[in-house]
Amino acid sequence: MPVRLILVSMPWALADRPSIQLGSLKAYVTRAFGSAVHAEAAHPYLDVERVLDRSLYRRLAERSWLGEAVYAALLYPERTAACAGLFSKYWPRSEGSPAFEEICRKIKDFHDNMPLWRDLEKAHLVGFSVCFAQLASSLFLARALKERFPGVRTVFGGSLVSGVLGKSLMEAFPWIDFIISGEGEKPLVNLVSRLFSLHGGSETDSMQGSRDSFQTVQRQEGRGVPKPEDEKRPTGPGALGTLRREGVRPWGPGIFFRREDNSVDGGGWSQITNLDGAPLPDYGDFFREAQNGGDARTPIFTIPVESSRGCWWHTAREDRPHKRACRFCNLNVQWRGYRSKAPHRVAQELAALADEHKSLHFVFVDNALNPAAVAETTQAIQRSGKDFHLFGEVRLPLSRHEVRALRLAGFREIQAGIEALSDGLLRRMGKGTRVIHNVAWMRHCEEYGIENRSNLILEFPGSTPQDVHETLDVLRAVRVYRPLKGVRFWLGEGSPMALDPESYGLKGIGNHPHYAVLFPEEIFRRTRFMVKAFRGDRLRQRRLWQPVRDFLRGWHREDAVFRNRTGGEKPRLGYLDGGTFLLIRRRDRHGRVETTYRLSGPSREIYLSCLDAKPLDVLQKEHGRFSSEGLRRFLDDMVAKGLLFRHREWILSLAVEEGVKKFLA
Ligand code: SF4
């Protein structure tokens, strides 16, 4: 009988896509053990979305405290009133809060009788992928599972349970048997191998394929079947009691486990060195579930892919939190180092998944696409000839040419790490970028029709009035582009700032008080959670950043009117090139041309030479026939008219090309 492994992704995963964590783990485990392990991916969030209705589910999935409040009330019914209070605090006031208890009742009724129980009953090991807003829901189902079937083993993994968080959660919740810290593939294979005495875990390193072996490294059945002597050993839940009595086994790196005295030990990490050797994610179970649900909607889903893990900018470690890294970022607690796939492998993966699932809509889940491979990867994707609609995250700077290449490959939405529009703030954040890079990015996105989904961090601790003034000045200049999303600074476990709070004037670091609403007092006190509370200059920051918040609100309103009127087809500030002259047109919020400027001869040349940001001294050299005084006067005039952006001796033309010539090589 094969070992039955069920991998579960609970609400509030986005329901328009499968879980890449489950798809990747299932493929990896299946390749490691073949028919000796029956791995299955389960996505109860699809059913919960049906139970609640799609728009309500999405609202809850988008704000983590909303979703966590619902499952915390199911986990601890005596806390329902407090959770309802937290829920209404985060539900937009203008929309009238939906009945919290009704939502809880519907979800509980569903879980009590869900068809998945039939599979869970037969499972030997159940794994929970615990990422954004999936903590309370995973704890809820894991506890219910243990109550019904105490012999089943549970393992948690994912970004919300990595490192110290994992150890601490395991100490607090006895229904978690193991936690995988960091990347899941190798530790999970190790765990299955050792729990059920299967051969296969030790072979995972040798299973890495070369960059040319994509076809041959896909799912290979039949590997790692039990050796003859293993077949006599009992496997499955019945065997686990024996393991306990035999004492603790070495579980390998990346796994937290319980000792006989119930203390939690282990940890560390173990990750794949060559991502090209990992198999293609297996999304078959998700698509079967989606179809079986009798959903009337056209089953075209967004498909997650990854081209890299970790972040190439982040080299900080716990003992060196000031090493190169964005100080607020804790996305890297799961990873060590940066690994990326070969460009042709990325393109093959997209094409294979598109053909298999008949969808062209993909999201790259990378922290940051590999900048060194942008040209090669985008060309390889283009060669597939498919009309992809891609979303990805990048780190700046990127040139106009690179942004064009991304668009031609199919990137329609991109989130870049803008975060701030003040050089002082960017420096203190450790971004390693400048305001001019951020503005150039916004410009290029506008030009090539890429939806810029970047954030502006508000209330960053220690921000000065000068930082905020500079931010407002820059915002006024870029108001002709798609607006940024303002997000209030939050402190995450494991970020360089949380590891070294004094350097940022932060005191009293502890769990965010909302966890005291979600969990009983004792658990709140002795468990570490992801979002941290801190003291510092919070009130001052809130007041300081209010004008920016107001500006963003107005900008969003104005942009919505403009895009509505123009269908998003025209830029607010665009130019047409007449060969010897340029026509620059500024449109009002209703899409009407309100001003036209004509630049002829050398003025046109200067303007066109600054479509990528350029240092002033380079510009002066390039246009040496102008006196520096004459050039400066011209630039001053263009800046005053809002046609050029100048920042610390860098120059950028703000108008974007309206014609299609920009897409030609
Ligand atoms: S914010 Fe982005 S670029 Fe910065 S360390 Fe995190 S993942 Fe890397």
CSV table of N, CA, C and O in Angstrom, one decimal, residues 556-644:
chain,number,residue,atom,x,y,z
A,556,HIS,N,-5.5,59.0,-7.3
A,556,HIS,CA,-6.2,57.8,-7.7
A,556,HIS,C,-7.6,58.2,-8.3
A,556,HIS,O,-8.0,57.6,-9.4
A,557,ARG,N,-8.2,59.1,-7.7
A,557,ARG,CA,-9.5,59.6,-8.3
A,557,ARG,C,-9.4,60.1,-9.7
A,557,ARG,O,-10.1,59.7,-10.6
A,558,GLU,N,-8.4,61.0,-9.8
A,558,GLU,CA,-8.2,61.6,-11.1
A,558,GLU,C,-7.8,60.6,-12.2
A,558,GLU,O,-8.3,60.7,-13.3
A,559,ASP,N,-7.0,59.7,-11.8
A,559,ASP,CA,-6.5,58.7,-12.8
A,559,ASP,C,-7.7,57.8,-13.2
A,559,ASP,O,-7.8,57.4,-14.4
A,560,ALA,N,-8.6,57.5,-12.3
A,560,ALA,CA,-9.7,56.6,-12.6
A,560,ALA,C,-10.6,57.3,-13.6
A,560,ALA,O,-11.0,56.7,-14.6
A,561,VAL,N,-10.8,58.6,-13.4
A,561,VAL,CA,-11.6,59.4,-14.4
A,561,VAL,C,-10.9,59.4,-15.8
A,561,VAL,O,-11.6,59.1,-16.8
A,562,PHE,N,-9.6,59.7,-15.8
A,562,PHE,CA,-8.9,59.7,-17.0
A,562,PHE,C,-8.9,58.4,-17.8
A,562,PHE,O,-9.2,58.4,-19.0
A,563,ARG,N,-8.7,57.3,-17.1
A,563,ARG,CA,-8.6,56.0,-17.8
A,563,ARG,C,-10.0,55.6,-18.2
A,563,ARG,O,-10.2,55.0,-19.3
A,564,ASN,N,-11.0,56.0,-17.5
A,564,ASN,CA,-12.4,55.7,-17.8
A,564,ASN,C,-12.8,56.4,-19.1
A,564,ASN,O,-13.3,55.9,-20.1
A,565,ARG,N,-12.4,57.7,-19.2
A,565,ARG,CA,-12.7,58.5,-20.4
A,565,ARG,C,-11.9,58.1,-21.6
A,565,ARG,O,-12.4,58.1,-22.7
A,566,THR,N,-10.7,57.7,-21.4
A,566,THR,CA,-9.8,57.4,-22.6
A,566,THR,C,-9.7,55.9,-22.9
A,566,THR,O,-9.0,55.6,-23.9
A,567,GLY,N,-10.3,55.1,-22.0
A,567,GLY,CA,-10.1,53.7,-22.2
A,567,GLY,C,-8.7,53.2,-22.0
A,567,GLY,O,-8.3,52.1,-22.4
A,568,GLY,N,-7.9,54.1,-21.3
A,568,GLY,CA,-6.5,53.7,-21.1
A,568,GLY,C,-5.6,53.7,-22.3
A,568,GLY,O,-4.5,53.2,-22.3
A,569,GLU,N,-6.1,54.3,-23.4
A,569,GLU,CA,-5.4,54.2,-24.6
A,569,GLU,C,-4.4,55.4,-24.8
A,569,GLU,O,-3.5,55.3,-25.6
A,570,LYS,N,-4.7,56.5,-24.1
A,570,LYS,CA,-3.8,57.7,-24.4
A,570,LYS,C,-3.1,58.0,-23.1
A,570,LYS,O,-3.6,57.9,-22.0
A,571,PRO,N,-1.9,58.6,-23.3
A,571,PRO,CA,-1.1,59.1,-22.1
A,571,PRO,C,-1.6,60.5,-21.7
A,571,PRO,O,-2.1,61.2,-22.5
A,572,ARG,N,-1.4,60.8,-20.4
A,572,ARG,CA,-1.6,62.2,-20.0
A,572,ARG,C,-0.6,63.1,-20.7
A,572,ARG,O,-0.9,64.3,-21.0
A,573,LEU,N,0.6,62.7,-20.8
A,573,LEU,CA,1.7,63.5,-21.4
A,573,LEU,C,2.4,62.6,-22.4
A,573,LEU,O,3.1,61.7,-22.1
A,574,GLY,N,2.1,62.9,-23.7
A,574,GLY,CA,2.7,62.1,-24.7
A,574,GLY,C,3.4,62.9,-25.8
A,574,GLY,O,3.1,64.1,-25.9
A,575,TYR,N,4.2,62.3,-26.6
A,575,TYR,CA,4.8,63.0,-27.8
A,575,TYR,C,4.6,62.2,-29.1
A,575,TYR,O,4.5,61.0,-29.1
A,576,LEU,N,4.6,63.0,-30.1
A,576,LEU,CA,4.6,62.4,-31.5
A,576,LEU,C,5.9,63.0,-32.2
A,576,LEU,O,6.1,64.2,-32.0
A,577,ASP,N,6.6,62.1,-32.9
A,577,ASP,CA,7.9,62.5,-33.5
A,577,ASP,C,7.7,62.8,-34.9
A,577,ASP,O,7.3,61.9,-35.7
A,578,GLY,N,7.9,64.1,-35.3
A,578,GLY,CA,7.8,64.5,-36.7
A,578,GLY,C,9.1,64.4,-37.5
A,578,GLY,O,9.3,64.9,-38.6
A,579,GLY,N,10.2,63.8,-36.9
A,579,GLY,CA,11.4,63.6,-37.6
A,579,GLY,C,12.4,64.8,-37.3
A,579,GLY,O,13.5,64.6,-36.9
A,580,THR,N,11.9,66.0,-37.6
A,580,THR,CA,12.7,67.2,-37.3
A,580,THR,C,12.1,68.0,-36.2
A,580,THR,O,12.6,69.0,-35.7
A,581,PHE,N,10.9,67.6,-35.7
A,581,PHE,CA,10.3,68.3,-34.6
A,581,PHE,C,9.5,67.3,-33.8
A,581,PHE,O,9.2,66.2,-34.2
A,582,LEU,N,9.2,67.7,-32.6
A,582,LEU,CA,8.3,66.8,-31.7
A,582,LEU,C,7.1,67.6,-31.3
A,582,LEU,O,7.2,68.8,-31.1
A,583,LEU,N,6.0,66.9,-31.2
A,583,LEU,CA,4.8,67.6,-30.6
A,583,LEU,C,4.5,66.9,-29.3
A,583,LEU,O,4.3,65.7,-29.3
A,584,ILE,N,4.6,67.7,-28.3
A,584,ILE,CA,4.3,67.1,-26.9
A,584,ILE,C,2.9,67.6,-26.5
A,584,ILE,O,2.6,68.8,-26.5
A,585,ARG,N,2.1,66.6,-26.1
A,585,ARG,CA,0.7,67.0,-25.8
A,585,ARG,C,0.3,66.6,-24.4
A,585,ARG,O,0.6,65.5,-23.9
A,586,ARG,N,-0.2,67.6,-23.7
A,586,ARG,CA,-0.7,67.3,-22.3
A,586,ARG,C,-2.2,67.2,-22.4
A,586,ARG,O,-2.9,68.1,-22.9
A,587,ARG,N,-2.8,66.2,-21.7
A,587,ARG,CA,-4.2,66.0,-21.7
A,587,ARG,C,-4.7,66.3,-20.3
A,587,ARG,O,-4.1,66.0,-19.3
A,588,ASP,N,-6.0,66.8,-20.3
A,588,ASP,CA,-6.6,67.0,-19.0
A,588,ASP,C,-7.2,65.7,-18.5
A,588,ASP,O,-7.1,64.7,-19.2
A,589,ARG,N,-7.8,65.8,-17.3
A,589,ARG,CA,-8.3,64.5,-16.7
A,589,ARG,C,-9.4,63.9,-17.5
A,589,ARG,O,-9.8,62.7,-17.4
A,590,HIS,N,-10.0,64.7,-18.5
A,590,HIS,CA,-11.1,64.1,-19.3
A,590,HIS,C,-10.6,63.6,-20.6
A,590,HIS,O,-11.3,63.2,-21.5
A,591,GLY,N,-9.2,63.7,-20.8
A,591,GLY,CA,-8.6,63.1,-22.0
A,591,GLY,C,-8.5,64.1,-23.1
A,591,GLY,O,-8.1,63.7,-24.2
A,592,ARG,N,-8.9,65.4,-22.9
A,592,ARG,CA,-8.8,66.4,-23.9
A,592,ARG,C,-7.4,67.0,-24.0
A,592,ARG,O,-6.8,67.2,-22.9
A,593,VAL,N,-6.9,67.2,-25.2
A,593,VAL,CA,-5.6,67.9,-25.3
A,593,VAL,C,-5.7,69.3,-24.8
A,593,VAL,O,-6.5,70.1,-25.4
A,594,GLU,N,-5.0,69.7,-23.7
A,594,GLU,CA,-5.2,71.0,-23.2
A,594,GLU,C,-4.0,71.9,-23.6
A,594,GLU,O,-4.1,73.1,-23.8
A,595,THR,N,-2.8,71.3,-23.8
A,595,THR,CA,-1.7,72.1,-24.3
A,595,THR,C,-0.8,71.3,-25.2
A,595,THR,O,-0.6,70.1,-25.0
A,596,THR,N,-0.3,71.9,-26.3
A,596,THR,CA,0.6,71.3,-27.2
A,596,THR,C,1.9,72.1,-27.2
A,596,THR,O,1.9,73.3,-27.3
A,597,TYR,N,3.0,71.4,-27.1
A,597,TYR,CA,4.3,72.1,-27.2
A,597,TYR,C,5.0,71.6,-28.5
A,597,TYR,O,4.9,70.4,-28.8
A,598,ARG,N,5.8,72.4,-29.2
A,598,ARG,CA,6.5,72.0,-30.3
A,598,ARG,C,8.0,72.2,-30.0
A,598,ARG,O,8.5,73.3,-29.6
A,599,LEU,N,8.8,71.1,-30.2
A,599,LEU,CA,10.3,71.2,-30.0
A,599,LEU,C,10.9,70.9,-31.3
A,599,LEU,O,10.7,69.8,-31.9
A,600,SER,N,11.7,71.8,-31.8
A,600,SER,CA,12.4,71.6,-33.1
A,600,SER,C,13.9,71.5,-33.0
A,600,SER,O,14.5,71.9,-32.0
A,601,GLY,N,14.5,70.8,-34.0
A,601,GLY,CA,15.9,70.8,-34.1
A,601,GLY,C,16.6,70.3,-32.9
A,601,GLY,O,16.2,69.2,-32.3
A,602,PRO,N,17.5,71.1,-32.3
A,602,PRO,CA,18.3,70.6,-31.2
A,602,PRO,C,17.5,70.3,-29.9
A,602,PRO,O,17.8,69.4,-29.2
A,603,SER,N,16.4,71.1,-29.8
A,603,SER,CA,15.5,70.9,-28.6
A,603,SER,C,15.0,69.5,-28.7
A,603,SER,O,14.9,68.8,-27.6
A,604,ARG,N,14.5,69.1,-29.9
A,604,ARG,CA,14.0,67.7,-30.0
A,604,ARG,C,15.1,66.7,-29.7
A,604,ARG,O,14.8,65.7,-29.0
A,605,GLU,N,16.3,66.9,-30.2
A,605,GLU,CA,17.4,66.0,-30.0
A,605,GLU,C,17.7,65.8,-28.5
A,605,GLU,O,17.8,64.7,-28.0
A,606,ILE,N,17.7,66.9,-27.8
A,606,ILE,CA,18.0,66.9,-26.3
A,606,ILE,C,16.9,66.1,-25.6
A,606,ILE,O,17.1,65.2,-24.8
A,607,TYR,N,15.6,66.4,-26.0
A,607,TYR,CA,14.5,65.7,-25.4
A,607,TYR,C,14.6,64.2,-25.6
A,607,TYR,O,14.4,63.4,-24.7
A,608,LEU,N,14.8,63.9,-26.8
A,608,LEU,CA,14.8,62.4,-27.2
A,608,LEU,C,16.0,61.7,-26.5
A,608,LEU,O,16.0,60.5,-26.3
A,609,SER,N,17.1,62.4,-26.2
A,609,SER,CA,18.3,61.8,-25.7
A,609,SER,C,18.1,61.5,-24.2
A,609,SER,O,18.9,60.9,-23.5
A,610,CYS,N,17.0,62.0,-23.6
A,610,CYS,CA,16.7,61.8,-22.2
A,610,CYS,C,15.5,60.9,-21.9
A,610,CYS,O,14.9,61.0,-20.9
A,611,LEU,N,15.2,60.0,-22.9
A,611,LEU,CA,14.1,59.1,-22.6
A,611,LEU,C,14.5,58.1,-21.6
A,611,LEU,O,13.6,57.5,-20.9
A,612,ASP,N,15.8,57.8,-21.5
A,612,ASP,CA,16.3,57.1,-20.3
A,612,ASP,C,17.0,58.2,-19.4
A,612,ASP,O,17.6,59.1,-20.0
A,613,ALA,N,16.9,58.0,-18.1
A,613,ALA,CA,17.5,59.0,-17.2
A,613,ALA,C,19.0,59.2,-17.6
A,613,ALA,O,19.7,58.2,-17.8
A,614,LYS,N,19.4,60.4,-17.5
A,614,LYS,CA,20.8,60.7,-17.9
A,614,LYS,C,21.4,61.7,-17.0
A,614,LYS,O,20.8,62.7,-16.6
A,615,PRO,N,22.7,61.5,-16.6
A,615,PRO,CA,23.3,62.6,-15.7
A,615,PRO,C,23.6,63.8,-16.6
A,615,PRO,O,23.9,63.8,-17.8
A,616,LEU,N,23.5,65.0,-15.9
A,616,LEU,CA,23.6,66.2,-16.6
A,616,LEU,C,24.9,66.4,-17.3
A,616,LEU,O,25.0,66.9,-18.4
A,617,ASP,N,26.0,65.9,-16.6
A,617,ASP,CA,27.3,66.1,-17.3
A,617,ASP,C,27.4,65.3,-18.6
A,617,ASP,O,28.0,65.7,-19.6
A,618,VAL,N,26.8,64.1,-18.6
A,618,VAL,CA,26.8,63.3,-19.8
A,618,VAL,C,26.0,64.0,-20.9
A,618,VAL,O,26.4,64.1,-22.1
A,619,LEU,N,24.9,64.6,-20.5
A,619,LEU,CA,24.1,65.3,-21.5
A,619,LEU,C,24.8,66.5,-22.1
A,619,LEU,O,24.8,66.8,-23.3
A,620,GLN,N,25.6,67.2,-21.2
A,620,GLN,CA,26.4,68.3,-21.7
A,620,GLN,C,27.4,67.9,-22.7
A,620,GLN,O,27.6,68.5,-23.7
A,621,LYS,N,28.0,66.8,-22.4
A,621,LYS,CA,29.1,66.3,-23.3
A,621,LYS,C,28.4,65.9,-24.7
A,621,LYS,O,29.0,66.2,-25.7
A,622,GLU,N,27.3,65.2,-24.6
A,622,GLU,CA,26.6,64.8,-25.8
A,622,GLU,C,26.2,66.0,-26.7
A,622,GLU,O,26.1,65.8,-27.9
A,623,HIS,N,25.9,67.1,-26.0
A,623,HIS,CA,25.4,68.2,-26.8
A,623,HIS,C,26.3,69.4,-26.6
A,623,HIS,O,25.9,70.5,-26.2
A,624,GLY,N,27.6,69.1,-26.9
A,624,GLY,CA,28.7,70.1,-26.6
A,624,GLY,C,28.5,71.4,-27.3
A,624,GLY,O,29.1,72.4,-26.9
A,625,ARG,N,27.7,71.4,-28.4
A,625,ARG,CA,27.7,72.7,-29.1
A,625,ARG,C,26.8,73.7,-28.4
A,625,ARG,O,26.8,74.9,-28.8
A,626,PHE,N,26.1,73.3,-27.4
A,626,PHE,CA,25.4,74.3,-26.5
A,626,PHE,C,26.3,74.8,-25.4
A,626,PHE,O,27.1,74.0,-24.8
A,627,SER,N,26.2,76.0,-25.1
A,627,SER,CA,26.9,76.5,-23.9
A,627,SER,C,26.2,75.8,-22.7
A,627,SER,O,25.0,75.6,-22.7
A,628,SER,N,26.9,75.6,-21.6
A,628,SER,CA,26.3,74.9,-20.5
A,628,SER,C,25.2,75.9,-19.9
A,628,SER,O,24.2,75.4,-19.4
A,629,GLU,N,25.4,77.2,-20.1
A,629,GLU,CA,24.4,78.1,-19.6
A,629,GLU,C,23.1,78.0,-20.4
A,629,GLU,O,22.0,77.9,-19.9
A,630,GLY,N,23.3,77.9,-21.8
A,630,GLY,CA,22.1,77.7,-22.7
A,630,GLY,C,21.4,76.5,-22.4
A,630,GLY,O,20.1,76.4,-22.4
A,631,LEU,N,22.1,75.4,-22.2
A,631,LEU,CA,21.5,74.1,-21.9
A,631,LEU,C,20.7,74.2,-20.6
A,631,LEU,O,19.6,73.7,-20.5
A,632,ARG,N,21.3,74.8,-19.6
A,632,ARG,CA,20.7,74.8,-18.3
A,632,ARG,C,19.4,75.6,-18.4
A,632,ARG,O,18.4,75.3,-17.8
A,633,ARG,N,19.4,76.7,-19.2
A,633,ARG,CA,18.2,77.5,-19.4
A,633,ARG,C,17.1,76.7,-20.0
A,633,ARG,O,15.9,76.8,-19.6
A,634,PHE,N,17.5,76.0,-21.0
A,634,PHE,CA,16.5,75.1,-21.7
A,634,PHE,C,15.9,74.1,-20.8
A,634,PHE,O,14.7,73.9,-20.7
A,635,LEU,N,16.8,73.5,-20.0
A,635,LEU,CA,16.3,72.4,-19.1
A,635,LEU,C,15.4,73.1,-18.0
A,635,LEU,O,14.3,72.5,-17.7
A,636,ASP,N,15.8,74.2,-17.5
A,636,ASP,CA,15.0,74.9,-16.5
A,636,ASP,C,13.6,75.2,-17.0
A,636,ASP,O,12.6,74.9,-16.3
A,637,ASP,N,13.5,75.6,-18.3
A,637,ASP,CA,12.2,75.9,-18.9
A,637,ASP,C,11.4,74.7,-19.0
A,637,ASP,O,10.2,74.7,-18.7
A,638,MET,N,12.0,73.6,-19.4
A,638,MET,CA,11.3,72.3,-19.6
A,638,MET,C,10.8,71.8,-18.3
A,638,MET,O,9.7,71.2,-18.2
A,639,VAL,N,11.6,71.9,-17.3
A,639,VAL,CA,11.2,71.4,-15.9
A,639,VAL,C,10.1,72.2,-15.4
A,639,VAL,O,9.1,71.7,-14.9
A,640,ALA,N,10.1,73.6,-15.6
A,640,ALA,CA,9.0,74.4,-15.2
A,640,ALA,C,7.7,74.1,-15.8
A,640,ALA,O,6.7,74.2,-15.2
A,641,LYS,N,7.8,73.6,-17.1
A,641,LYS,CA,6.6,73.3,-17.8
A,641,LYS,C,6.1,71.9,-17.5
A,641,LYS,O,5.1,71.4,-18.0
A,642,GLY,N,6.9,71.2,-16.7
A,642,GLY,CA,6.5,69.8,-16.3
A,642,GLY,C,6.8,68.8,-17.4
A,642,GLY,O,6.2,67.7,-17.4
A,643,LEU,N,7.7,69.1,-18.3
A,643,LEU,CA,8.0,68.2,-19.4
A,643,LEU,C,9.2,67.4,-19.2
A,643,LEU,O,9.4,66.3,-19.8
A,644,LEU,N,10.1,67.9,-18.3
A,644,LEU,CA,11.3,67.2,-17.9
A,644,LEU,C,11.3,67.0,-16.4
A,644,LEU,O,10.8,67.8,-15.7
